[in-house]
PDB file of C-alpha atoms in Angstrom:
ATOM      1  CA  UNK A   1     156.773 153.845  86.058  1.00  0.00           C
ATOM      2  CA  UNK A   2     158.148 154.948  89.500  1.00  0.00           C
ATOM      3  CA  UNK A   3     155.402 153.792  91.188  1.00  0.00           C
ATOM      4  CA  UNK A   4     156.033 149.770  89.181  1.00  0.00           C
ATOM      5  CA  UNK A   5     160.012 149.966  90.101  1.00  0.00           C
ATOM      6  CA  UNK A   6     158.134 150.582  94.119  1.00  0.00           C
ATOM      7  CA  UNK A   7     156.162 147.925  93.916  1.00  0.00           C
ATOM      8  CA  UNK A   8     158.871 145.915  92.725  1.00  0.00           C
ATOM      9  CA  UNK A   9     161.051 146.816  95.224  1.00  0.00           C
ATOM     10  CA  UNK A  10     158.332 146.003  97.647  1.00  0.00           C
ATOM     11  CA  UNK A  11     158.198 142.462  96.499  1.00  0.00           C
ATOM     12  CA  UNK A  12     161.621 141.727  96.557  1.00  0.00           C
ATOM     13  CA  UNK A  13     162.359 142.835 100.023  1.00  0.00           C
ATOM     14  CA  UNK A  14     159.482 140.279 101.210  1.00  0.00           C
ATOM     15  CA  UNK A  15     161.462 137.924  98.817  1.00  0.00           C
ATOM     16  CA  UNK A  16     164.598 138.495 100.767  1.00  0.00           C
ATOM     17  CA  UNK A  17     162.609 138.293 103.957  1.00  0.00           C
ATOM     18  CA  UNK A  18     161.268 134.953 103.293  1.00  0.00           C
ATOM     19  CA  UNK A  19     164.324 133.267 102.675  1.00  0.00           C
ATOM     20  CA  UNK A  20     165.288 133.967 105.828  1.00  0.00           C
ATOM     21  CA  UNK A  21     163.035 131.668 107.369  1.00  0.00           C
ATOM     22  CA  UNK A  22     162.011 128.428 105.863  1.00  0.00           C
ATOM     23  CA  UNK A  23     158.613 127.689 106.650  1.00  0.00           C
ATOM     24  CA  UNK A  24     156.954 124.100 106.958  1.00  0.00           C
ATOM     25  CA  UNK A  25     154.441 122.677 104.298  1.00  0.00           C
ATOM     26  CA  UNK A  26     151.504 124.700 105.967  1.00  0.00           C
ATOM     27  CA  UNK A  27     153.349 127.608 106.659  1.00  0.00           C
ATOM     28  CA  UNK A  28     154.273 128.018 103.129  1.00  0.00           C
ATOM     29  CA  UNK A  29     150.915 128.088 101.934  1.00  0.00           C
ATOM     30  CA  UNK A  30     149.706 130.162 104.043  1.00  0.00           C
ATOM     31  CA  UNK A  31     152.476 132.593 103.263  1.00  0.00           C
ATOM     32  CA  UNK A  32     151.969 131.783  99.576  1.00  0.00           C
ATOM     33  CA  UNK A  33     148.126 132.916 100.254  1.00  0.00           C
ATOM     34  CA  UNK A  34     149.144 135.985 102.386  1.00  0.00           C
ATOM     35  CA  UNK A  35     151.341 136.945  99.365  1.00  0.00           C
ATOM     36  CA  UNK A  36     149.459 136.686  96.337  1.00  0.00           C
ATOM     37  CA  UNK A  37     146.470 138.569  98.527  1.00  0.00           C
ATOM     38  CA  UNK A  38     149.010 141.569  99.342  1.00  0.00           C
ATOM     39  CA  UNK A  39     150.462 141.566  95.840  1.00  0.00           C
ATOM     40  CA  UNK A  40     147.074 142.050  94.761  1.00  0.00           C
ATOM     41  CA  UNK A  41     145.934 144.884  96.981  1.00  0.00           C
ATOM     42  CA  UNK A  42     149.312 146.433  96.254  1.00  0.00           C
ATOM     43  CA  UNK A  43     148.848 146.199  92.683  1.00  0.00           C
ATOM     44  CA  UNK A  44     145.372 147.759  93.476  1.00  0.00           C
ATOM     45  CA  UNK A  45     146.754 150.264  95.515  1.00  0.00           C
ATOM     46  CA  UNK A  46     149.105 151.655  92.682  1.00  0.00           C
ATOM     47  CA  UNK A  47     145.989 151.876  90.470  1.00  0.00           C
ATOM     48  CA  UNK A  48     146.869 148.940  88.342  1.00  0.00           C
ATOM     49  CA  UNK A  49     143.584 146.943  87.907  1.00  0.00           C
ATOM     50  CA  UNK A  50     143.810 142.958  88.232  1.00  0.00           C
ATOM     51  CA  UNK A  51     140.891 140.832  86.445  1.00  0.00           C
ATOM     52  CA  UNK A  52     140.182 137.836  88.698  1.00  0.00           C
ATOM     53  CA  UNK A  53     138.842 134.809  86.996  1.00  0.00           C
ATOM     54  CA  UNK A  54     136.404 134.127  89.484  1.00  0.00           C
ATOM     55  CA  UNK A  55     136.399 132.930  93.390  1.00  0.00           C
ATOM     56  CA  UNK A  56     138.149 129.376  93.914  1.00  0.00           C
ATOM     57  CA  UNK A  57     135.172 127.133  95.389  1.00  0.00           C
ATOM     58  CA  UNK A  58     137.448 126.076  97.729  1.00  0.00           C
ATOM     59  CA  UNK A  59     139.229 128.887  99.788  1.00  0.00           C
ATOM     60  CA  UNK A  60     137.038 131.941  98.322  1.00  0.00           C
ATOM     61  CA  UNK A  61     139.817 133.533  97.398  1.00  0.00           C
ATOM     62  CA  UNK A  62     139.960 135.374  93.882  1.00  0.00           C
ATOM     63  CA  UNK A  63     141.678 133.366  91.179  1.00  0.00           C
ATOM     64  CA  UNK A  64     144.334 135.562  89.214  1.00  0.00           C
ATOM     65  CA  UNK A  65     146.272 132.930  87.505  1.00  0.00           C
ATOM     66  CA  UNK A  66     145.843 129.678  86.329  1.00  0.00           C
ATOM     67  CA  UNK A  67     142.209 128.403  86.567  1.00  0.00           C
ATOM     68  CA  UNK A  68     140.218 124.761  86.457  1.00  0.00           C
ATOM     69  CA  UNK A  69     136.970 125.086  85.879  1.00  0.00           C
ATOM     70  CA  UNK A  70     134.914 121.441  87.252  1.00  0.00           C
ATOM     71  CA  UNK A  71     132.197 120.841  88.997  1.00  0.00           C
ATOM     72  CA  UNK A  72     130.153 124.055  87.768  1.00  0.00           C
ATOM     73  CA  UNK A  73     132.881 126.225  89.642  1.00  0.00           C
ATOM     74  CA  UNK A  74     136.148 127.555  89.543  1.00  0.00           C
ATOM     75  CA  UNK A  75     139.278 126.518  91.285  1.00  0.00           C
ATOM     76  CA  UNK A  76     142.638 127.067  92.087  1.00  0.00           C
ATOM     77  CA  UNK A  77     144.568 124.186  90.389  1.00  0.00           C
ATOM     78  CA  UNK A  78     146.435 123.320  93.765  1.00  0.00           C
ATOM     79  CA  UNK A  79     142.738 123.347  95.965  1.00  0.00           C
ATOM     80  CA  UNK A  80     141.012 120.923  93.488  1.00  0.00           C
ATOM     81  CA  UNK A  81     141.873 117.786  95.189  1.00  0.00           C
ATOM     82  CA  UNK A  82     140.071 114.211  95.857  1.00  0.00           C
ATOM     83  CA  UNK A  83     137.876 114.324  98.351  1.00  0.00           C
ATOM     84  CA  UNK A  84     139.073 110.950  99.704  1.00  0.00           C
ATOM     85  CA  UNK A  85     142.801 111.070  98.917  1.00  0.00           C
ATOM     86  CA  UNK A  86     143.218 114.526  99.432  1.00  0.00           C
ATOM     87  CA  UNK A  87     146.078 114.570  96.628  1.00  0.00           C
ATOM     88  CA  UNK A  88     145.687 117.059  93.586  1.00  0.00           C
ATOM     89  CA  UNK A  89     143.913 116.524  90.954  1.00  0.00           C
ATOM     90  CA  UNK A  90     145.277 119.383  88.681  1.00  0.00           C
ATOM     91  CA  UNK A  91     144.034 118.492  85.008  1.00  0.00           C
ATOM     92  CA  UNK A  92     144.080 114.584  85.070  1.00  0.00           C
ATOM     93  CA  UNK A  93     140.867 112.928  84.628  1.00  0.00           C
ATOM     94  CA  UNK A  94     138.210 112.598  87.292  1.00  0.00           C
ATOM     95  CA  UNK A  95     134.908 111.130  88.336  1.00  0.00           C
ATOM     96  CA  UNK A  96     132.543 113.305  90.465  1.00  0.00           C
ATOM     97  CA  UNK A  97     129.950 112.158  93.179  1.00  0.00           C
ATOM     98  CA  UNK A  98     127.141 113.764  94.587  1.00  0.00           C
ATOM     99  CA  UNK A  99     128.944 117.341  93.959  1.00  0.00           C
ATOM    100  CA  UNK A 100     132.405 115.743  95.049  1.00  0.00           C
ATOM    101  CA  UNK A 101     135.558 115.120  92.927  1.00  0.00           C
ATOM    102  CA  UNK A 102     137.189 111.837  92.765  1.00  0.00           C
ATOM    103  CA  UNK A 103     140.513 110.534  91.518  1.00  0.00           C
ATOM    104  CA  UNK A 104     140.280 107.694  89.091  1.00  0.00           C
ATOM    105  CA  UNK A 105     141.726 105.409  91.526  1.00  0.00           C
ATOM    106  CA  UNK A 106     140.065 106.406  94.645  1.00  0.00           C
ATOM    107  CA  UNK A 107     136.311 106.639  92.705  1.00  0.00           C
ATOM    108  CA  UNK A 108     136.822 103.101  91.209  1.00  0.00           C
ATOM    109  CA  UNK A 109     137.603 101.637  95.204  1.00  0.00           C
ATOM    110  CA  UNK A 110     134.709 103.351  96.482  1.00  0.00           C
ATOM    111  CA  UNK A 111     132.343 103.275  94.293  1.00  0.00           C
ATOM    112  CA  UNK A 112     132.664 100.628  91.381  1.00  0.00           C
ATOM    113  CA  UNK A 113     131.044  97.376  90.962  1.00  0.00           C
ATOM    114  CA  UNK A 114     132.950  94.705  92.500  1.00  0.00           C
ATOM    115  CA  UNK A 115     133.712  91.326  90.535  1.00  0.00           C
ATOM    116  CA  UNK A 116     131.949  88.573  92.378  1.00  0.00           C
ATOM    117  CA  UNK A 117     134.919  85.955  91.184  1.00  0.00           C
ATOM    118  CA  UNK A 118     137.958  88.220  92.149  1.00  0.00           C
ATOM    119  CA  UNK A 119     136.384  91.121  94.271  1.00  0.00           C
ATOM    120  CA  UNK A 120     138.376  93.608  92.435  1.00  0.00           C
ATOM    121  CA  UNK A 121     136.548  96.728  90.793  1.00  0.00           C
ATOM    122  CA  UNK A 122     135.314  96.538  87.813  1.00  0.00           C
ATOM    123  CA  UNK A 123     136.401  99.260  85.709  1.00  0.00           C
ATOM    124  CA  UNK A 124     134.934  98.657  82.033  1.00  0.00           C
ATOM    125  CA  UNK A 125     132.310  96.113  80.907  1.00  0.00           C
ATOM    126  CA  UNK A 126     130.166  94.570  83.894  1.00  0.00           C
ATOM    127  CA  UNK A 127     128.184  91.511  83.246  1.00  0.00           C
ATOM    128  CA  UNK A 128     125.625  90.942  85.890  1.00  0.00           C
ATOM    129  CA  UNK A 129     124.082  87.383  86.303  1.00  0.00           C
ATOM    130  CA  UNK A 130     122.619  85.325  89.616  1.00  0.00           C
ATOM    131  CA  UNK A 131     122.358  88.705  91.667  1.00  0.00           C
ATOM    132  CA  UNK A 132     125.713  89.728  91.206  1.00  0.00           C
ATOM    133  CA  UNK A 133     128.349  91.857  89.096  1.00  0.00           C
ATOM    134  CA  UNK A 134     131.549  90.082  87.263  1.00  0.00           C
ATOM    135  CA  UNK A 135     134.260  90.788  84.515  1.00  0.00           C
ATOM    136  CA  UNK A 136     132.918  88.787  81.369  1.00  0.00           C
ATOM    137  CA  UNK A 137     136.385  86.914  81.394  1.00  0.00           C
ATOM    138  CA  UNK A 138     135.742  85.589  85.326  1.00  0.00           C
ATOM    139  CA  UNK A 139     132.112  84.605  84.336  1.00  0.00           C
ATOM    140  CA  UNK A 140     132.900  80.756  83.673  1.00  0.00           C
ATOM    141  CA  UNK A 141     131.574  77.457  84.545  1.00  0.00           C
ATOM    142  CA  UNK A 142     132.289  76.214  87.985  1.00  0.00           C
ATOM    143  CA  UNK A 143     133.386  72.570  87.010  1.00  0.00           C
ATOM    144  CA  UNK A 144     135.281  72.831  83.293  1.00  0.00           C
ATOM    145  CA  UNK A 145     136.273  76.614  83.483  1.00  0.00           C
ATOM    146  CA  UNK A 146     135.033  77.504  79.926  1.00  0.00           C
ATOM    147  CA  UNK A 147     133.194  81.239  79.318  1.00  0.00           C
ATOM    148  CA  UNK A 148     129.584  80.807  78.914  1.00  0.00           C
ATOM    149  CA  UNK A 149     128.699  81.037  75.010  1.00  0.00           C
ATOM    150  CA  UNK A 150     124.966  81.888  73.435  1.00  0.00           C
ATOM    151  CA  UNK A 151     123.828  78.870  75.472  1.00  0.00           C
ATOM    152  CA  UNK A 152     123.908  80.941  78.589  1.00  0.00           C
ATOM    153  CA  UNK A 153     124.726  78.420  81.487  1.00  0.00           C
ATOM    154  CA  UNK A 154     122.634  76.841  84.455  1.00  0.00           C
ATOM    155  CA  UNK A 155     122.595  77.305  87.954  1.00  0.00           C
ATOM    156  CA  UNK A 156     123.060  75.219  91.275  1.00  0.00           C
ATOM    157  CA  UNK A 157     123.654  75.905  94.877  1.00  0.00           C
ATOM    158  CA  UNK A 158     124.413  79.224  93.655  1.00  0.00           C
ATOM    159  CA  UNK A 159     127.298  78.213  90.862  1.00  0.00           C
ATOM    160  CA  UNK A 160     127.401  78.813  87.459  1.00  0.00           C
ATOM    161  CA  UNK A 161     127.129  75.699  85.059  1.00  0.00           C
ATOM    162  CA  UNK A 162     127.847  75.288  80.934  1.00  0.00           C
ATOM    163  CA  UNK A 163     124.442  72.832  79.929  1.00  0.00           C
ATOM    164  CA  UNK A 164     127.233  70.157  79.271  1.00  0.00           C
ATOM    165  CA  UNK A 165     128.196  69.849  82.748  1.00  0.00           C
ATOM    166  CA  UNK A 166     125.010  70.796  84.176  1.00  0.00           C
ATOM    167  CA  UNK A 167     123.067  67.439  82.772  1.00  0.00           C
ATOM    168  CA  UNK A 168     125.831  65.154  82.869  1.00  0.00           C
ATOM    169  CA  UNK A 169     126.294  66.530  87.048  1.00  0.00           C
ATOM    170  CA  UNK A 170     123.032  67.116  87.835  1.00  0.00           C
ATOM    171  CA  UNK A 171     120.302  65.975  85.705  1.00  0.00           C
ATOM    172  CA  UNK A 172     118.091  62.501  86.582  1.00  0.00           C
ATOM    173  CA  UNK A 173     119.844  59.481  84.955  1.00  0.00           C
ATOM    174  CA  UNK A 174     117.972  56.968  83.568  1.00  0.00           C
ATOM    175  CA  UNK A 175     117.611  53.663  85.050  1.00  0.00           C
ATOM    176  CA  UNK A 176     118.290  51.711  82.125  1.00  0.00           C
ATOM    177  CA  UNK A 177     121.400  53.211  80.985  1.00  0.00           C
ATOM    178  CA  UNK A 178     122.260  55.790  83.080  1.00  0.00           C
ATOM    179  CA  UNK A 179     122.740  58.222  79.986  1.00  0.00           C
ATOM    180  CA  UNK A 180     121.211  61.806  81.691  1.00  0.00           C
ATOM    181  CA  UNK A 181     117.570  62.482  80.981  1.00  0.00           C
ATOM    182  CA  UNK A 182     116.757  65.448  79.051  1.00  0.00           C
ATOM    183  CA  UNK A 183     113.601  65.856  77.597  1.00  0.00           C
ATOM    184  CA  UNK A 184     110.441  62.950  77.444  1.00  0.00           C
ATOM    185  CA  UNK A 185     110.762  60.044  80.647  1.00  0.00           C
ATOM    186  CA  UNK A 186     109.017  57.253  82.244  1.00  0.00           C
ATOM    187  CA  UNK A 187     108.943  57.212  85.880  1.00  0.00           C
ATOM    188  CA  UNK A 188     109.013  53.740  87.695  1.00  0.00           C
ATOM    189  CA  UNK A 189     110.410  51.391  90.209  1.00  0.00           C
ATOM    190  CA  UNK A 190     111.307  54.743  92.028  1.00  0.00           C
ATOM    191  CA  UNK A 191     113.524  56.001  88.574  1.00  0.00           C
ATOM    192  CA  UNK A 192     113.023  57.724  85.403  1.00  0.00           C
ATOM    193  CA  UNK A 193     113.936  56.064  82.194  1.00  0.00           C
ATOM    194  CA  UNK A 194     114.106  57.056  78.621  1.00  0.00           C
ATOM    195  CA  UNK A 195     110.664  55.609  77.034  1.00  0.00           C
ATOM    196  CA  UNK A 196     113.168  53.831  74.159  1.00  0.00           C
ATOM    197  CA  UNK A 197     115.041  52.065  77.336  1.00  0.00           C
ATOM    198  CA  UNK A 198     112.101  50.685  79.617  1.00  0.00           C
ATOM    199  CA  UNK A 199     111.705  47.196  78.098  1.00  0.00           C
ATOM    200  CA  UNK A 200     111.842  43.774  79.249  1.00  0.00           C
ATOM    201  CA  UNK A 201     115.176  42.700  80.561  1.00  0.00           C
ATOM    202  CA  UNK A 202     115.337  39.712  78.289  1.00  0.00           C
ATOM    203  CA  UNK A 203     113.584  40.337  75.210  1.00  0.00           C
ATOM    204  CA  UNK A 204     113.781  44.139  75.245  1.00  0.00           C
ATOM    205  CA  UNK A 205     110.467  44.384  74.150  1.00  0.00           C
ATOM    206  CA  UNK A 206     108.155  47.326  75.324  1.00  0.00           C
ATOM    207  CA  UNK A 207     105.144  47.288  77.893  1.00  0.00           C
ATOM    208  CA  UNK A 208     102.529  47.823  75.412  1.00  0.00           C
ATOM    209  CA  UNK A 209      99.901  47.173  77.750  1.00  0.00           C
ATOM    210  CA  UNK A 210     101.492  49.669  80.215  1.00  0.00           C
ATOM    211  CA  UNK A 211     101.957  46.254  82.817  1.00  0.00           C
ATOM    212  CA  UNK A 212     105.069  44.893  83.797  1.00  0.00           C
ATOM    213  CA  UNK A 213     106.967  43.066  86.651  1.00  0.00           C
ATOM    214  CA  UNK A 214     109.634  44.074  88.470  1.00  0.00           C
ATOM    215  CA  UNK A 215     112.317  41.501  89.765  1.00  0.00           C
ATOM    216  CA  UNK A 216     115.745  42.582  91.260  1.00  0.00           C
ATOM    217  CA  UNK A 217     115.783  46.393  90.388  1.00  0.00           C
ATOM    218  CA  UNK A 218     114.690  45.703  86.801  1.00  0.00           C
ATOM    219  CA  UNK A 219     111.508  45.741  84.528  1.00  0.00           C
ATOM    220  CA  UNK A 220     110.164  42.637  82.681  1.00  0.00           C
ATOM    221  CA  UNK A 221     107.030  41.349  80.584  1.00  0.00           C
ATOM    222  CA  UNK A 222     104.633  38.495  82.083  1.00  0.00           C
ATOM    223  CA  UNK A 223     106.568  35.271  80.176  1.00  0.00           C
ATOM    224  CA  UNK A 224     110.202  35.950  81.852  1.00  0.00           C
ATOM    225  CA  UNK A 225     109.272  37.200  84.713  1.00  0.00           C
ATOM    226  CA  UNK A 226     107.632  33.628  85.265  1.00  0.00           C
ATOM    227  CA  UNK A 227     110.611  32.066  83.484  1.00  0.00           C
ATOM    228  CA  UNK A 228     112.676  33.943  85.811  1.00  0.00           C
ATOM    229  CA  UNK A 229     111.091  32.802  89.014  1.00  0.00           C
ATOM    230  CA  UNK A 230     110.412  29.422  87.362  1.00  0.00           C
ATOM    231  CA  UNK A 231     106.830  29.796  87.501  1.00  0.00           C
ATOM    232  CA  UNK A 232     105.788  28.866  83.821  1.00  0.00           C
ATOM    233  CA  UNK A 233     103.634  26.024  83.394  1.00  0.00           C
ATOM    234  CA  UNK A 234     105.874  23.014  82.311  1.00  0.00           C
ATOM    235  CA  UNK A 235     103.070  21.969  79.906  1.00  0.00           C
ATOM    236  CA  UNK A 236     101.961  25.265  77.961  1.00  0.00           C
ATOM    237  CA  UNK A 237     104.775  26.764  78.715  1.00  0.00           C
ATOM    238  CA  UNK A 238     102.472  29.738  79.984  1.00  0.00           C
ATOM    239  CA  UNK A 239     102.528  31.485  83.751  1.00  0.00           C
ATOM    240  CA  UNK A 240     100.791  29.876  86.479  1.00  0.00           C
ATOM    241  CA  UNK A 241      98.985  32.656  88.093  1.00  0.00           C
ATOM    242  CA  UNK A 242      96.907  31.041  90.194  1.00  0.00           C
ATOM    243  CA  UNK A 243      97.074  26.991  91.767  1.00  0.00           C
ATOM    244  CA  UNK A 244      99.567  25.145  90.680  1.00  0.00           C
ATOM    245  CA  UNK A 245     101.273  21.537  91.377  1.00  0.00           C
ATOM    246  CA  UNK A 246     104.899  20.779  91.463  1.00  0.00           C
ATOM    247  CA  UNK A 247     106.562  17.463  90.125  1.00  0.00           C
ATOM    248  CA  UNK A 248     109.502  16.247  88.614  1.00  0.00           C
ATOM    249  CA  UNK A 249     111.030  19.693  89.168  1.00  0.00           C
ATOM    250  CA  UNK A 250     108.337  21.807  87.196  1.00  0.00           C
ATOM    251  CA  UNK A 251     105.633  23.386  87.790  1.00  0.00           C
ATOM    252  CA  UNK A 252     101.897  22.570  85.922  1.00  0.00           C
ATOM    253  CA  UNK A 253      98.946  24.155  85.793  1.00  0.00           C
ATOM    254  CA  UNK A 254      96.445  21.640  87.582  1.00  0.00           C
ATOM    255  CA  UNK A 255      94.668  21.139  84.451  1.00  0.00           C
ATOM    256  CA  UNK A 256      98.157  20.640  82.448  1.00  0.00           C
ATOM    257  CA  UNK A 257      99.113  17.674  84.940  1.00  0.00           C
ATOM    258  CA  UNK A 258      97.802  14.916  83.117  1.00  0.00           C
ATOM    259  CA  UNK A 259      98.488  12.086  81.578  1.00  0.00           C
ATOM    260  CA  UNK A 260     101.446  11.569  78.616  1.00  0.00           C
ATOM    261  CA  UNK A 261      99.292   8.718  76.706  1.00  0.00           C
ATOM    262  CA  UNK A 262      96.028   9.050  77.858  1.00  0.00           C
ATOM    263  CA  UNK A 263      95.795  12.775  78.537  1.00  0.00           C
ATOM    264  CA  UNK A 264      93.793  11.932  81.543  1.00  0.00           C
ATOM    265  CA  UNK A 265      94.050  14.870  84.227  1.00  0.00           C
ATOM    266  CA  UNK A 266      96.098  13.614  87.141  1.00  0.00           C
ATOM    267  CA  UNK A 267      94.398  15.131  89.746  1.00  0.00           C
ATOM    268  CA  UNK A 268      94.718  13.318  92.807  1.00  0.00           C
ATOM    269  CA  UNK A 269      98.624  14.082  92.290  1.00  0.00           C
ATOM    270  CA  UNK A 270      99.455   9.984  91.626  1.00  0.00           C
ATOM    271  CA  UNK A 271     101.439   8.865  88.413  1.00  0.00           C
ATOM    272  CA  UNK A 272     104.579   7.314  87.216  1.00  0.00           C
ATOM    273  CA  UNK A 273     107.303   8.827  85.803  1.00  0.00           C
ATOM    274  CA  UNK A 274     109.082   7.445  82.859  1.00  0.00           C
ATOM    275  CA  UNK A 275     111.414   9.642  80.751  1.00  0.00           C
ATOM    276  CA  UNK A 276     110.475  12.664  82.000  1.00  0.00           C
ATOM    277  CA  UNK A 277     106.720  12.112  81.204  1.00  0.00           C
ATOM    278  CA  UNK A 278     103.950  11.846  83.354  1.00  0.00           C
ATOM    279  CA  UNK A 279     101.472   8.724  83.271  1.00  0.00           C
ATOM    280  CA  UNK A 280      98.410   7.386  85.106  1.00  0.00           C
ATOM    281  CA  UNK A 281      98.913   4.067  86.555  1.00  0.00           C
ATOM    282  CA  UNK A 282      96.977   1.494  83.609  1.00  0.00           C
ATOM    283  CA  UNK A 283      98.366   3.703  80.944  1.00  0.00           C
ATOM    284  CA  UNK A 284     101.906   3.182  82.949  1.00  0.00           C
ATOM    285  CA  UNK A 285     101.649  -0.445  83.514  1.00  0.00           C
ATOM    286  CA  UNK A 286     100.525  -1.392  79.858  1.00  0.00           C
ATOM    287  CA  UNK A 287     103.039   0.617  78.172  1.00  0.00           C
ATOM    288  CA  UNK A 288     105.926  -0.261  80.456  1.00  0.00           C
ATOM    289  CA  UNK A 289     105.023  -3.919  81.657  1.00  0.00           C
ATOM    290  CA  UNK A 290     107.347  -5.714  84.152  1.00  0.00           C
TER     291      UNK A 290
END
């Protein structure tokens, strides 16, 4: 018991002799260090036995008080610290790195996947689309803002698309009415077309044959394309292909250009006109004497 009231005498004069000076930061701990390893021998020295909890990782030092165990090692609570920070980690949660402790804050800078939308860290659920990492919430189409659903989206020059604004930006029109086209097309007159929409410009019936004309941008069949041009034979009312003969403002097959009472081919090109009919002089002068 003598020996205890000693040692405690001991310790207070280095009490009183420490407040005496005060030391800086570093000083302090070293002091602090100095202490606890004298107070130790000391207690050693009067035959009372200390149990250390193990050697702190950090300054090999026995641990006699309070102990962290991380990292497969032991520690003294005040020299378990960040390794980037440098700031205490104590018993508050951190992440660990090839064999080095992290704060939260510091391991989540350094280390976590960065959102591709708003470069910040991402911290819980990653989604990882078109080579990069995003929050789900800042994975959106580029044009109407909306989160992709079970459609998943579409890409271009390297932005993010819903299918909705994907076709209606992006996709081939169709050249007869400029609706996108999606799934089955015709490719013509340097377009694509929906099969239901390449017909005839005037009676908007289909190519069966797989022929048609094209006349100012658009598609037609045989019989208007010649009506259109005014090439249809004034007396079959079929196209003239081939040689034809002009008169009266039409156009007739050669074989076509005959006669309106005699049906006598005029094929030297001479006739009368009377009404709008064609006639061959003796049929002209007996119907329409002088």
């Amino acid at each position: 018991m003598a020996h205890l009231c000693e040692m405690q005498a001991k310790v207070a004069v280095k009490a009183d002799a420490s407040k005496k000076h005060l030391p800086d930061k570093q000083d302090h701990k070293v002091s602090l260090d100095s202490m606890l390893g004298g107070l130790e021998q000391e207690l050693q020295d009067l035959g009372i036995a200390t149990v250390p909890k193990g050697h702190c990782a950090s300054c090999r030092k026995p641990i006699a008080g309070k102990v962290i165990h991380a990292l497969g090692q032991a520690w003294h609570p005040e020299h378990f610290i960040c390794s980037h920070c440098k700031e205490e980690i104590g018993s508050s949660a951190f992440f660990e790195r090839s064999g080095l402790a992290y704060c939260s804050k510091d391991y989540h800078h350094l280390f976590s996947p960065r959102c591709a939308y708003c470069a910040a860290p991402i911290l819980d659920k990653v989604l990882t689309a078109m080579n990069q990492t995003w929050h789900p919430e800042h994975f959106f189409c580029s044009h109407c803002g909306e989160v992709f659903g079970a459609e998943g989206f579409h890409e271009k020059d390297k932005k993010p698309y819903c299918r909705k604004d994907f076709l209606a930006m992006f996709s081939p029109k169709c050249g007869g009415c400029n609706r996108p086209v999606l799934e089955n097309y015709l490719s013509a007159m340097d377009a694509v077309w929906h099969p239901e929409c390449f017909v005839c410009g005037d009676c908007f019936s289909s190519f069966s044959t797989g022929s048609f004309f094209e006349l100012d941008g658009r598609p037609f069949c045989e019989l208007h394309y010649h009506h259109r041009r005014g090439t249809l034979c004034h007396g079959c009312g079929q196209p003239i292909t081939g040689r034809c003969i002009s008169a009266m403002g039409y156009k007739f097959h050669p074989e076509h250009f005959v006669c309106a009472f005699c049906l006598t081919q005029l094929s030297k090109g001479i006739f009368r006109e009377q009404n709008d009919k064609t006639y061959c002089q003796p049929c002209f002068n007996k119907l329409f004497p002088l």
